[in-house]
mmCIF file of C-alpha atoms in Angstrom:
data_model
loop_
_atom_site.group_PDB
_atom_site.id
_atom_site.type_symbol
_atom_site.label_atom_id
_atom_site.label_comp_id
_atom_site.label_asym_id
_atom_site.label_seq_id
_atom_site.Cartn_x
_atom_site.Cartn_y
_atom_site.Cartn_z
ATOM 1 C CA UNK A 1 -11.176 -48.716 -53.041
ATOM 2 C CA UNK A 2 -10.904 -52.393 -52.160
ATOM 3 C CA UNK A 3 -9.275 -52.929 -48.788
ATOM 4 C CA UNK A 4 -7.829 -56.018 -47.136
ATOM 5 C CA UNK A 5 -7.794 -55.589 -43.345
ATOM 6 C CA UNK A 6 -5.497 -58.004 -41.518
ATOM 7 C CA UNK A 7 -6.401 -58.051 -37.825
ATOM 8 C CA UNK A 8 -4.261 -59.689 -35.147
ATOM 9 C CA UNK A 9 -5.550 -59.427 -31.556
ATOM 10 C CA UNK A 10 -6.423 -62.637 -29.667
ATOM 11 C CA UNK A 11 -9.381 -61.139 -27.783
ATOM 12 C CA UNK A 12 -12.714 -60.026 -29.287
ATOM 13 C CA UNK A 13 -13.219 -58.038 -26.058
ATOM 14 C CA UNK A 14 -10.061 -55.998 -26.593
ATOM 15 C CA UNK A 15 -9.827 -52.295 -27.319
ATOM 16 C CA UNK A 16 -7.917 -53.328 -30.434
ATOM 17 C CA UNK A 17 -11.060 -55.119 -31.593
ATOM 18 C CA UNK A 18 -13.087 -51.958 -30.958
ATOM 19 C CA UNK A 19 -10.608 -50.111 -33.198
ATOM 20 C CA UNK A 20 -11.214 -52.718 -35.898
ATOM 21 C CA UNK A 21 -14.974 -52.266 -35.548
ATOM 22 C CA UNK A 22 -14.854 -48.475 -35.789
ATOM 23 C CA UNK A 23 -12.381 -48.505 -38.663
ATOM 24 C CA UNK A 24 -14.471 -50.937 -40.724
ATOM 25 C CA UNK A 25 -17.681 -49.036 -39.873
ATOM 26 C CA UNK A 26 -15.893 -45.994 -41.288
ATOM 27 C CA UNK A 27 -14.855 -47.897 -44.412
ATOM 28 C CA UNK A 28 -18.463 -48.950 -44.941
ATOM 29 C CA UNK A 29 -19.823 -45.434 -44.473
ATOM 30 C CA UNK A 30 -17.122 -44.174 -46.823
ATOM 31 C CA UNK A 31 -18.320 -46.527 -49.543
ATOM 32 C CA UNK A 32 -15.235 -48.735 -49.585
ATOM 33 C CA UNK A 33 -15.402 -52.459 -50.107
ATOM 34 C CA UNK A 34 -13.297 -54.500 -47.723
ATOM 35 C CA UNK A 35 -12.543 -57.915 -46.316
ATOM 36 C CA UNK A 36 -11.280 -58.636 -42.812
ATOM 37 C CA UNK A 37 -8.865 -61.487 -42.093
ATOM 38 C CA UNK A 38 -8.994 -62.210 -38.356
ATOM 39 C CA UNK A 39 -5.765 -64.168 -37.899
ATOM 40 C CA UNK A 40 -6.632 -65.683 -34.512
ATOM 41 C CA UNK A 41 -10.177 -66.566 -35.600
ATOM 42 C CA UNK A 42 -8.945 -68.480 -38.660
ATOM 43 C CA UNK A 43 -6.176 -70.132 -36.605
ATOM 44 C CA UNK A 44 -3.457 -68.825 -38.912
ATOM 45 C CA UNK A 45 -0.164 -70.589 -38.203
ATOM 46 C CA UNK A 46 2.692 -68.061 -38.326
ATOM 47 C CA UNK A 47 5.462 -70.681 -38.251
ATOM 48 C CA UNK A 48 7.384 -71.006 -41.497
ATOM 49 C CA UNK A 49 7.069 -74.654 -42.549
ATOM 50 C CA UNK A 50 9.505 -76.823 -44.446
ATOM 51 C CA UNK A 51 6.901 -76.775 -47.249
ATOM 52 C CA UNK A 52 7.175 -72.970 -47.370
ATOM 53 C CA UNK A 53 10.771 -73.334 -48.560
ATOM 54 C CA UNK A 54 9.353 -74.625 -51.893
ATOM 55 C CA UNK A 55 9.108 -70.964 -52.940
ATOM 56 C CA UNK A 56 12.867 -70.890 -53.523
ATOM 57 C CA UNK A 57 12.704 -73.899 -55.855
ATOM 58 C CA UNK A 58 9.798 -72.561 -57.910
ATOM 59 C CA UNK A 59 7.379 -74.829 -56.047
ATOM 60 C CA UNK A 60 3.915 -74.051 -54.723
ATOM 61 C CA UNK A 61 3.266 -72.588 -51.290
ATOM 62 C CA UNK A 62 0.969 -74.395 -48.794
ATOM 63 C CA UNK A 63 -2.766 -73.835 -49.193
ATOM 64 C CA UNK A 64 -3.168 -71.527 -46.173
ATOM 65 C CA UNK A 65 -0.592 -69.172 -47.733
ATOM 66 C CA UNK A 66 -2.146 -69.351 -51.212
ATOM 67 C CA UNK A 67 -5.528 -68.444 -49.707
ATOM 68 C CA UNK A 68 -4.038 -65.325 -48.158
ATOM 69 C CA UNK A 69 -2.147 -64.392 -51.321
ATOM 70 C CA UNK A 70 -5.431 -64.531 -53.240
ATOM 71 C CA UNK A 71 -6.915 -61.982 -50.831
ATOM 72 C CA UNK A 72 -3.832 -59.769 -51.123
ATOM 73 C CA UNK A 73 -4.090 -59.759 -54.924
ATOM 74 C CA UNK A 74 -7.818 -58.961 -54.820
ATOM 75 C CA UNK A 75 -7.211 -55.790 -52.772
ATOM 76 C CA UNK A 76 -5.689 -52.531 -53.874
ATOM 77 C CA UNK A 77 -4.786 -51.394 -50.375
ATOM 78 C CA UNK A 78 -3.664 -53.208 -47.229
ATOM 79 C CA UNK A 79 -4.499 -52.308 -43.634
ATOM 80 C CA UNK A 80 -2.996 -53.969 -40.570
ATOM 81 C CA UNK A 81 -4.669 -53.599 -37.162
ATOM 82 C CA UNK A 82 -2.738 -55.186 -34.289
ATOM 83 C CA UNK A 83 -1.490 -54.695 -30.757
ATOM 84 C CA UNK A 84 2.203 -53.909 -30.446
ATOM 85 C CA UNK A 85 3.798 -56.863 -28.662
ATOM 86 C CA UNK A 86 7.454 -56.354 -27.722
ATOM 87 C CA UNK A 87 7.197 -52.998 -29.547
ATOM 88 C CA UNK A 88 6.565 -54.577 -32.960
ATOM 89 C CA UNK A 89 4.184 -56.827 -34.893
ATOM 90 C CA UNK A 90 2.724 -59.631 -32.751
ATOM 91 C CA UNK A 91 4.159 -62.996 -33.841
ATOM 92 C CA UNK A 92 0.947 -64.110 -35.563
ATOM 93 C CA UNK A 93 1.139 -61.079 -37.858
ATOM 94 C CA UNK A 94 4.922 -61.288 -38.267
ATOM 95 C CA UNK A 95 4.397 -64.829 -39.512
ATOM 96 C CA UNK A 96 1.676 -63.733 -41.905
ATOM 97 C CA UNK A 97 4.207 -61.288 -43.372
ATOM 98 C CA UNK A 98 6.990 -63.922 -43.398
ATOM 99 C CA UNK A 99 4.882 -66.526 -45.157
ATOM 100 C CA UNK A 100 2.459 -64.586 -47.395
ATOM 101 C CA UNK A 101 5.001 -62.131 -48.836
ATOM 102 C CA UNK A 102 6.954 -64.972 -50.393
ATOM 103 C CA UNK A 103 9.573 -65.142 -53.122
ATOM 104 C CA UNK A 104 7.992 -65.075 -56.586
ATOM 105 C CA UNK A 105 4.782 -63.599 -55.175
ATOM 106 C CA UNK A 106 5.818 -60.424 -53.356
ATOM 107 C CA UNK A 107 9.357 -59.995 -54.676
ATOM 108 C CA UNK A 108 11.928 -61.522 -56.985
ATOM 109 C CA UNK A 109 15.615 -61.263 -57.661
ATOM 110 C CA UNK A 110 16.801 -58.892 -60.379
ATOM 111 C CA UNK A 111 20.129 -57.485 -61.539
ATOM 112 C CA UNK A 112 19.594 -54.560 -59.194
ATOM 113 C CA UNK A 113 18.980 -56.867 -56.249
ATOM 114 C CA UNK A 114 15.489 -57.311 -54.884
ATOM 115 C CA UNK A 115 12.476 -56.209 -56.896
ATOM 116 C CA UNK A 116 9.040 -55.699 -55.330
ATOM 117 C CA UNK A 117 6.107 -57.260 -57.165
ATOM 118 C CA UNK A 118 3.090 -55.871 -55.322
ATOM 119 C CA UNK A 119 1.202 -52.972 -56.857
ATOM 120 C CA UNK A 120 -0.930 -51.798 -53.935
ATOM 121 C CA UNK A 121 -1.648 -48.080 -53.778
ATOM 122 C CA UNK A 122 -0.920 -47.838 -50.083
ATOM 123 C CA UNK A 123 -0.709 -49.561 -46.731
ATOM 124 C CA UNK A 124 -1.912 -48.326 -43.350
ATOM 125 C CA UNK A 125 -0.619 -49.743 -40.062
ATOM 126 C CA UNK A 126 -2.799 -49.088 -37.018
ATOM 127 C CA UNK A 127 -1.670 -50.285 -33.611
ATOM 128 C CA UNK A 128 -2.568 -50.088 -29.953
ATOM 129 C CA UNK A 129 0.180 -50.050 -27.334
ATOM 130 C CA UNK A 130 0.521 -50.970 -23.682
ATOM 131 C CA UNK A 131 3.047 -48.260 -22.825
ATOM 132 C CA UNK A 132 3.057 -44.480 -23.228
ATOM 133 C CA UNK A 133 4.364 -42.764 -26.342
ATOM 134 C CA UNK A 134 7.537 -41.596 -24.512
ATOM 135 C CA UNK A 135 8.687 -45.183 -23.995
ATOM 136 C CA UNK A 136 8.639 -45.941 -27.711
ATOM 137 C CA UNK A 137 10.110 -42.563 -28.618
ATOM 138 C CA UNK A 138 12.958 -42.298 -26.086
ATOM 139 C CA UNK A 139 14.168 -45.871 -26.581
ATOM 140 C CA UNK A 140 14.232 -45.466 -30.364
ATOM 141 C CA UNK A 141 11.764 -48.352 -30.656
ATOM 142 C CA UNK A 142 9.212 -46.249 -32.545
ATOM 143 C CA UNK A 143 11.771 -45.085 -35.115
ATOM 144 C CA UNK A 144 13.064 -48.646 -35.487
ATOM 145 C CA UNK A 145 9.546 -49.998 -35.992
ATOM 146 C CA UNK A 146 8.481 -47.413 -38.557
ATOM 147 C CA UNK A 147 11.723 -47.715 -40.475
ATOM 148 C CA UNK A 148 11.284 -51.481 -40.394
ATOM 149 C CA UNK A 149 7.654 -51.484 -41.514
ATOM 150 C CA UNK A 150 8.129 -48.990 -44.321
ATOM 151 C CA UNK A 151 11.334 -50.665 -45.610
ATOM 152 C CA UNK A 152 9.769 -54.120 -45.663
ATOM 153 C CA UNK A 153 6.689 -52.902 -47.517
ATOM 154 C CA UNK A 154 8.780 -50.795 -49.877
ATOM 155 C CA UNK A 155 10.939 -53.866 -50.639
ATOM 156 C CA UNK A 156 7.867 -55.693 -51.940
ATOM 157 C CA UNK A 157 6.593 -52.734 -53.966
ATOM 158 C CA UNK A 158 4.385 -50.698 -51.610
ATOM 159 C CA UNK A 159 5.874 -47.221 -51.289
ATOM 160 C CA UNK A 160 3.026 -45.348 -49.648
ATOM 161 C CA UNK A 161 2.902 -46.465 -45.994
ATOM 162 C CA UNK A 162 1.257 -44.682 -43.064
ATOM 163 C CA UNK A 163 1.393 -45.435 -39.349
ATOM 164 C CA UNK A 164 -1.103 -44.623 -36.601
ATOM 165 C CA UNK A 165 -0.540 -45.593 -32.962
ATOM 166 C CA UNK A 166 -3.071 -45.429 -30.151
ATOM 167 C CA UNK A 167 -0.749 -45.294 -27.168
ATOM 168 C CA UNK A 168 -1.014 -46.557 -23.591
ATOM 169 C CA UNK A 169 -4.489 -48.029 -23.955
ATOM 170 C CA UNK A 170 -4.609 -49.556 -20.425
ATOM 171 C CA UNK A 171 -3.575 -46.221 -18.862
ATOM 172 C CA UNK A 172 -5.564 -43.513 -20.637
ATOM 173 C CA UNK A 173 -8.962 -42.179 -19.528
ATOM 174 C CA UNK A 174 -12.315 -42.877 -21.167
ATOM 175 C CA UNK A 175 -12.290 -39.551 -22.990
ATOM 176 C CA UNK A 176 -9.005 -40.416 -24.699
ATOM 177 C CA UNK A 177 -10.232 -43.886 -25.624
ATOM 178 C CA UNK A 178 -13.353 -42.321 -27.115
ATOM 179 C CA UNK A 179 -11.159 -40.008 -29.198
ATOM 180 C CA UNK A 180 -9.049 -42.961 -30.330
ATOM 181 C CA UNK A 181 -12.179 -44.714 -31.592
ATOM 182 C CA UNK A 182 -13.414 -41.575 -33.352
ATOM 183 C CA UNK A 183 -10.043 -41.351 -35.083
ATOM 184 C CA UNK A 184 -10.292 -45.004 -36.123
ATOM 185 C CA UNK A 185 -13.751 -44.371 -37.614
ATOM 186 C CA UNK A 186 -12.541 -41.278 -39.455
ATOM 187 C CA UNK A 187 -9.477 -43.110 -40.814
ATOM 188 C CA UNK A 188 -11.840 -45.666 -42.347
ATOM 189 C CA UNK A 189 -14.364 -43.189 -43.689
ATOM 190 C CA UNK A 190 -11.749 -40.906 -45.257
ATOM 191 C CA UNK A 191 -9.567 -43.756 -46.456
ATOM 192 C CA UNK B 1 29.080 -69.690 -18.033
ATOM 193 C CA UNK B 2 25.636 -71.228 -18.377
ATOM 194 C CA UNK B 3 24.110 -70.547 -21.772
ATOM 195 C CA UNK B 4 20.558 -70.897 -23.086
ATOM 196 C CA UNK B 5 20.592 -71.231 -26.874
ATOM 197 C CA UNK B 6 17.234 -70.557 -28.528
ATOM 198 C CA UNK B 7 17.275 -71.922 -32.081
ATOM 199 C CA UNK B 8 14.608 -71.149 -34.673
ATOM 200 C CA UNK B 9 15.110 -72.693 -38.126
ATOM 201 C CA UNK B 10 12.520 -75.178 -39.440
ATOM 202 C CA UNK B 11 15.041 -77.401 -41.253
ATOM 203 C CA UNK B 12 17.710 -79.621 -39.628
ATOM 204 C CA UNK B 13 19.400 -79.640 -43.080
ATOM 205 C CA UNK B 14 19.798 -75.876 -43.130
ATOM 206 C CA UNK B 15 23.020 -73.907 -42.975
ATOM 207 C CA UNK B 16 21.505 -72.226 -39.938
ATOM 208 C CA UNK B 17 21.475 -75.622 -38.229
ATOM 209 C CA UNK B 18 25.142 -76.105 -39.152
ATOM 210 C CA UNK B 19 25.834 -72.756 -37.438
ATOM 211 C CA UNK B 20 24.049 -74.064 -34.335
ATOM 212 C CA UNK B 21 26.162 -77.222 -34.393
ATOM 213 C CA UNK B 22 29.463 -75.380 -34.725
ATOM 214 C CA UNK B 23 28.550 -72.794 -32.127
ATOM 215 C CA UNK B 24 27.546 -75.416 -29.546
ATOM 216 C CA UNK B 25 30.632 -77.520 -30.373
ATOM 217 C CA UNK B 26 32.630 -74.385 -29.596
ATOM 218 C CA UNK B 27 30.732 -73.852 -26.334
ATOM 219 C CA UNK B 28 31.520 -77.418 -25.324
ATOM 220 C CA UNK B 29 35.204 -77.125 -26.178
ATOM 221 C CA UNK B 30 35.285 -73.825 -24.306
ATOM 222 C CA UNK B 31 34.008 -75.533 -21.164
ATOM 223 C CA UNK B 32 30.641 -73.800 -21.067
ATOM 224 C CA UNK B 33 27.485 -75.542 -19.995
ATOM 225 C CA UNK B 34 24.498 -74.957 -22.235
ATOM 226 C CA UNK B 35 21.011 -76.014 -23.177
ATOM 227 C CA UNK B 36 19.470 -75.739 -26.641
ATOM 228 C CA UNK B 37 15.787 -75.006 -27.148
ATOM 229 C CA UNK B 38 14.870 -75.988 -30.722
ATOM 230 C CA UNK B 39 11.609 -74.077 -31.177
ATOM 231 C CA UNK B 40 10.369 -76.029 -34.213
ATOM 232 C CA UNK B 41 11.317 -79.377 -32.677
ATOM 233 C CA UNK B 42 9.334 -78.706 -29.504
ATOM 234 C CA UNK B 43 6.428 -77.290 -31.533
ATOM 235 C CA UNK B 44 6.515 -73.981 -29.709
ATOM 236 C CA UNK B 45 3.382 -71.965 -30.429
ATOM 237 C CA UNK B 46 4.294 -68.298 -30.940
ATOM 238 C CA UNK B 47 0.706 -67.033 -30.889
ATOM 239 C CA UNK B 48 -0.186 -65.012 -27.818
ATOM 240 C CA UNK B 49 -3.165 -66.761 -26.229
ATOM 241 C CA UNK B 50 -6.041 -65.312 -24.251
ATOM 242 C CA UNK B 51 -4.531 -67.166 -21.276
ATOM 243 C CA UNK B 52 -1.305 -65.208 -21.725
ATOM 244 C CA UNK B 53 -3.183 -62.037 -20.827
ATOM 245 C CA UNK B 54 -3.377 -63.367 -17.237
ATOM 246 C CA UNK B 55 0.062 -61.807 -16.712
ATOM 247 C CA UNK B 56 -1.549 -58.353 -16.478
ATOM 248 C CA UNK B 57 -3.940 -59.505 -13.742
ATOM 249 C CA UNK B 58 -1.233 -61.168 -11.635
ATOM 250 C CA UNK B 59 -2.259 -64.600 -12.938
ATOM 251 C CA UNK B 60 -0.103 -67.496 -14.042
ATOM 252 C CA UNK B 61 1.197 -67.912 -17.573
ATOM 253 C CA UNK B 62 0.450 -71.118 -19.554
ATOM 254 C CA UNK B 63 2.709 -74.111 -18.908
ATOM 255 C CA UNK B 64 4.660 -73.856 -22.185
ATOM 256 C CA UNK B 65 5.677 -70.319 -21.226
ATOM 257 C CA UNK B 66 6.544 -71.252 -17.631
ATOM 258 C CA UNK B 67 8.782 -74.053 -18.934
ATOM 259 C CA UNK B 68 10.712 -71.573 -21.052
ATOM 260 C CA UNK B 69 10.930 -69.031 -18.247
ATOM 261 C CA UNK B 70 12.489 -71.699 -16.041
ATOM 262 C CA UNK B 71 15.216 -72.213 -18.642
ATOM 263 C CA UNK B 72 15.785 -68.465 -18.960
ATOM 264 C CA UNK B 73 16.222 -68.129 -15.203
ATOM 265 C CA UNK B 74 18.656 -71.064 -15.079
ATOM 266 C CA UNK B 75 20.994 -69.415 -17.620
ATOM 267 C CA UNK B 76 23.261 -66.446 -17.134
ATOM 268 C CA UNK B 77 23.534 -65.656 -20.847
ATOM 269 C CA UNK B 78 21.120 -65.942 -23.770
ATOM 270 C CA UNK B 79 21.988 -66.797 -27.372
ATOM 271 C CA UNK B 80 19.559 -66.675 -30.284
ATOM 272 C CA UNK B 81 20.348 -68.486 -33.549
ATOM 273 C CA UNK B 82 17.802 -67.923 -36.322
ATOM 274 C CA UNK B 83 17.345 -67.120 -39.984
ATOM 275 C CA UNK B 84 16.303 -63.559 -40.731
ATOM 276 C CA UNK B 85 12.806 -63.735 -42.199
ATOM 277 C CA UNK B 86 11.484 -60.412 -43.531
ATOM 278 C CA UNK B 87 14.725 -58.877 -42.202
ATOM 279 C CA UNK B 88 13.921 -59.632 -38.550
ATOM 280 C CA UNK B 89 13.209 -62.464 -36.094
ATOM 281 C CA UNK B 90 11.222 -65.308 -37.667
ATOM 282 C CA UNK B 91 7.686 -65.405 -36.241
ATOM 283 C CA UNK B 92 8.350 -68.473 -34.083
ATOM 284 C CA UNK B 93 11.136 -66.605 -32.277
ATOM 285 C CA UNK B 94 9.237 -63.307 -32.190
ATOM 286 C CA UNK B 95 6.463 -65.189 -30.405
ATOM 287 C CA UNK B 96 8.906 -66.742 -27.951
ATOM 288 C CA UNK B 97 10.026 -63.185 -27.104
ATOM 289 C CA UNK B 98 6.416 -61.902 -26.939
ATOM 290 C CA UNK B 99 5.259 -64.683 -24.637
ATOM 291 C CA UNK B 100 8.275 -65.611 -22.504
ATOM 292 C CA UNK B 101 9.398 -62.061 -21.666
ATOM 293 C CA UNK B 102 6.122 -61.396 -19.906
ATOM 294 C CA UNK B 103 5.014 -58.750 -17.417
ATOM 295 C CA UNK B 104 6.094 -59.609 -13.882
ATOM 296 C CA UNK B 105 8.763 -61.977 -15.194
ATOM 297 C CA UNK B 106 10.936 -59.912 -17.539
ATOM 298 C CA UNK B 107 9.780 -56.397 -16.623
ATOM 299 C CA UNK B 108 7.462 -54.470 -14.373
ATOM 300 C CA UNK B 109 6.060 -50.992 -14.075
ATOM 301 C CA UNK B 110 7.827 -48.502 -11.851
ATOM 302 C CA UNK B 111 7.649 -44.744 -11.219
ATOM 303 C CA UNK B 112 10.267 -44.263 -13.912
ATOM 304 C CA UNK B 113 8.249 -46.272 -16.430
ATOM 305 C CA UNK B 114 9.339 -49.756 -17.369
ATOM 306 C CA UNK B 115 11.876 -51.626 -15.292
ATOM 307 C CA UNK B 116 13.783 -54.665 -16.596
ATOM 308 C CA UNK B 117 13.923 -57.679 -14.273
ATOM 309 C CA UNK B 118 16.377 -59.993 -16.012
ATOM 310 C CA UNK B 119 19.950 -60.133 -14.771
ATOM 311 C CA UNK B 120 21.716 -61.913 -17.621
ATOM 312 C CA UNK B 121 25.307 -60.898 -18.268
ATOM 313 C CA UNK B 122 24.865 -60.708 -22.000
ATOM 314 C CA UNK B 123 22.943 -61.785 -25.068
ATOM 315 C CA UNK B 124 24.277 -62.784 -28.473
ATOM 316 C CA UNK B 125 22.136 -62.767 -31.624
ATOM 317 C CA UNK B 126 23.445 -64.838 -34.523
ATOM 318 C CA UNK B 127 21.577 -64.874 -37.800
ATOM 319 C CA UNK B 128 21.830 -66.122 -41.365
ATOM 320 C CA UNK B 129 20.361 -64.058 -44.184
ATOM 321 C CA UNK B 130 19.070 -64.707 -47.679
ATOM 322 C CA UNK B 131 20.224 -61.400 -49.162
ATOM 323 C CA UNK B 132 23.577 -59.637 -49.303
ATOM 324 C CA UNK B 133 24.755 -57.252 -46.625
ATOM 325 C CA UNK B 134 24.169 -54.208 -48.897
ATOM 326 C CA UNK B 135 20.433 -54.878 -48.977
ATOM 327 C CA UNK B 136 20.120 -54.726 -45.185
ATOM 328 C CA UNK B 137 22.487 -51.759 -44.932
ATOM 329 C CA UNK B 138 21.186 -49.521 -47.724
ATOM 330 C CA UNK B 139 17.511 -49.979 -46.804
ATOM 331 C CA UNK B 140 18.174 -49.185 -43.155
ATOM 332 C CA UNK B 141 16.809 -52.607 -42.208
ATOM 333 C CA UNK B 142 20.005 -53.645 -40.418
ATOM 334 C CA UNK B 143 20.086 -50.487 -38.302
ATOM 335 C CA UNK B 144 16.384 -50.875 -37.535
ATOM 336 C CA UNK B 145 16.860 -54.508 -36.514
ATOM 337 C CA UNK B 146 19.861 -53.907 -34.266
ATOM 338 C CA UNK B 147 18.255 -50.907 -32.623
ATOM 339 C CA UNK B 148 15.130 -52.990 -32.117
ATOM 340 C CA UNK B 149 16.919 -56.029 -30.687
ATOM 341 C CA UNK B 150 19.150 -54.081 -28.323
ATOM 342 C CA UNK B 151 16.307 -51.825 -27.107
ATOM 343 C CA UNK B 152 13.984 -54.731 -26.401
ATOM 344 C CA UNK B 153 16.645 -56.633 -24.470
ATOM 345 C CA UNK B 154 17.756 -53.508 -22.643
ATOM 346 C CA UNK B 155 14.120 -52.854 -21.642
ATOM 347 C CA UNK B 156 14.023 -56.185 -19.810
ATOM 348 C CA UNK B 157 17.411 -55.692 -18.137
ATOM 349 C CA UNK B 158 20.028 -57.084 -20.558
ATOM 350 C CA UNK B 159 22.376 -54.253 -21.521
ATOM 351 C CA UNK B 160 25.203 -56.168 -23.159
ATOM 352 C CA UNK B 161 23.929 -57.308 -26.568
ATOM 353 C CA UNK B 162 26.007 -58.412 -29.578
ATOM 354 C CA UNK B 163 24.942 -59.171 -33.146
ATOM 355 C CA UNK B 164 26.576 -61.411 -35.737
ATOM 356 C CA UNK B 165 25.138 -61.881 -39.235
ATOM 357 C CA UNK B 166 26.208 -64.462 -41.805
ATOM 358 C CA UNK B 167 24.993 -62.788 -44.975
ATOM 359 C CA UNK B 168 23.668 -64.107 -48.285
ATOM 360 C CA UNK B 169 24.012 -67.785 -47.398
ATOM 361 C CA UNK B 170 22.402 -69.078 -50.646
ATOM 362 C CA UNK B 171 24.732 -66.913 -52.772
ATOM 363 C CA UNK B 172 28.186 -67.189 -51.224
ATOM 364 C CA UNK B 173 30.830 -69.753 -52.224
ATOM 365 C CA UNK B 174 31.902 -72.791 -50.204
ATOM 366 C CA UNK B 175 34.997 -71.020 -48.900
ATOM 367 C CA UNK B 176 32.876 -68.254 -47.385
ATOM 368 C CA UNK B 177 30.465 -70.761 -45.852
ATOM 369 C CA UNK B 178 33.423 -72.580 -44.325
ATOM 370 C CA UNK B 179 34.648 -69.315 -42.821
ATOM 371 C CA UNK B 180 31.163 -68.598 -41.455
ATOM 372 C CA UNK B 181 31.180 -71.960 -39.665
ATOM 373 C CA UNK B 182 34.672 -71.384 -38.279
ATOM 374 C CA UNK B 183 33.470 -68.057 -36.925
ATOM 375 C CA UNK B 184 30.448 -69.762 -35.341
ATOM 376 C CA UNK B 185 32.733 -72.305 -33.646
ATOM 377 C CA UNK B 186 35.076 -69.574 -32.399
ATOM 378 C CA UNK B 187 32.166 -67.502 -31.057
ATOM 379 C CA UNK B 188 31.129 -70.505 -28.976
ATOM 380 C CA UNK B 189 34.605 -71.412 -27.777
ATOM 381 C CA UNK B 190 35.545 -67.860 -26.799
ATOM 382 C CA UNK B 191 32.112 -67.043 -25.394
#
C-alpha cells in the first residue's frame, strides 16, 4: 500500500502533529510505504491563481500544483490529517483540494455530467477538534462535513472514504489524549 | 444599512466580478453604505499562522486579521460574493472565515458551550458555480453547504442567513446570464 499523507497544522508542537507522528509510525510498522506532504512546511499557497484557470482551456497548471498531482498519482490511497478550523478543512488544505483536484486531472465532463478520474482505493480523513463532539453533532456540522467530504471525493472517483475525529483536544485529560494517539498508531498499522 | 461585502474571485474579468458590480450598484441605488474587501486584490493570506494561535491565550491577532475585524465590527450586515470551488467557499474565503472569526472576537466559551458574539442583522451568501444545479442537489453538496454556512454563522451569532446561487455560469446562455445580473442588482437595491 502506497500512501500519500497530506498534513495541515501550522505548529510542529501541536497535538495534531503528534497524531501525524503516531499514524506514520503505524504505517511504517505495518509495512506500508508513504510520503508526507506538510503543507505549512512547504509553504503551499491555497489561493487559486489566474494561472490555475488554464485547466479549463486545456492549458497546464502551475508547477506547485503539478508537483502535488505527481504525488497523488504515485499513491494508491490518500490520507488527510488536519485540525478542524470553522468545523471543516483548514483553508490551506481546502486550497490544496481546490487546486490539485483540477479539471482534466481529477474529473472531466461527460454526457452524464461530471466523471471522476482518480482511481485510489480509499481515502481516510483524520482530524482534531477544538470543541466537544456534541457541538458538531447537535449543530449538524458533523453531518454536513462528512457529507461534504465524501461527496467531493466521490465526485473525483474515490468512493471508499472514512472519517476519524479526535474531539475536544484542548479539553480532554491526558488519558484520553494517550488513547487518541494509540488509535492513530493503530489506524496506520492496520491501514 | 451598512454592508461589508467580502469578494473572493481571482479574476476581475470573471462573471463573479460582474455580479459584484451589479450587486454594489444596487446597494448604491438603494441608499445603502458599503465597503468591499477584494481578498485577492489585498493579497489576503488565508493560512492560519502560528501567531493566530495567540487568540487562545488571550493574545492579540496579527494586524491583517485585526484590520478585517475592524471592518466586520463597523458593518451591520455581511455579504459574501465568491465562486464555489470544490462545491464550497474558495480557500481564500475559507481562510478569511477561519482567521477573522476568531476566539474572543466572534465567539467565546460559556457554560452552555459556544456563545456567538457578533450582532449582525443578517448575512447573504451569493455564489457562482461551474456545474448545473442538479449536480449540487443530487450529490447532497448543496444541502451540506447551506447547512454548513448557516451553522457556522449561527455559531458566531448571526441567525439570519440567506443563500443565492447563480448556477452553471460557463454553460448557460446570454439571456440567463443577463437575468443573473439583474437579480444581483435587485438583491443589492432591495437589501
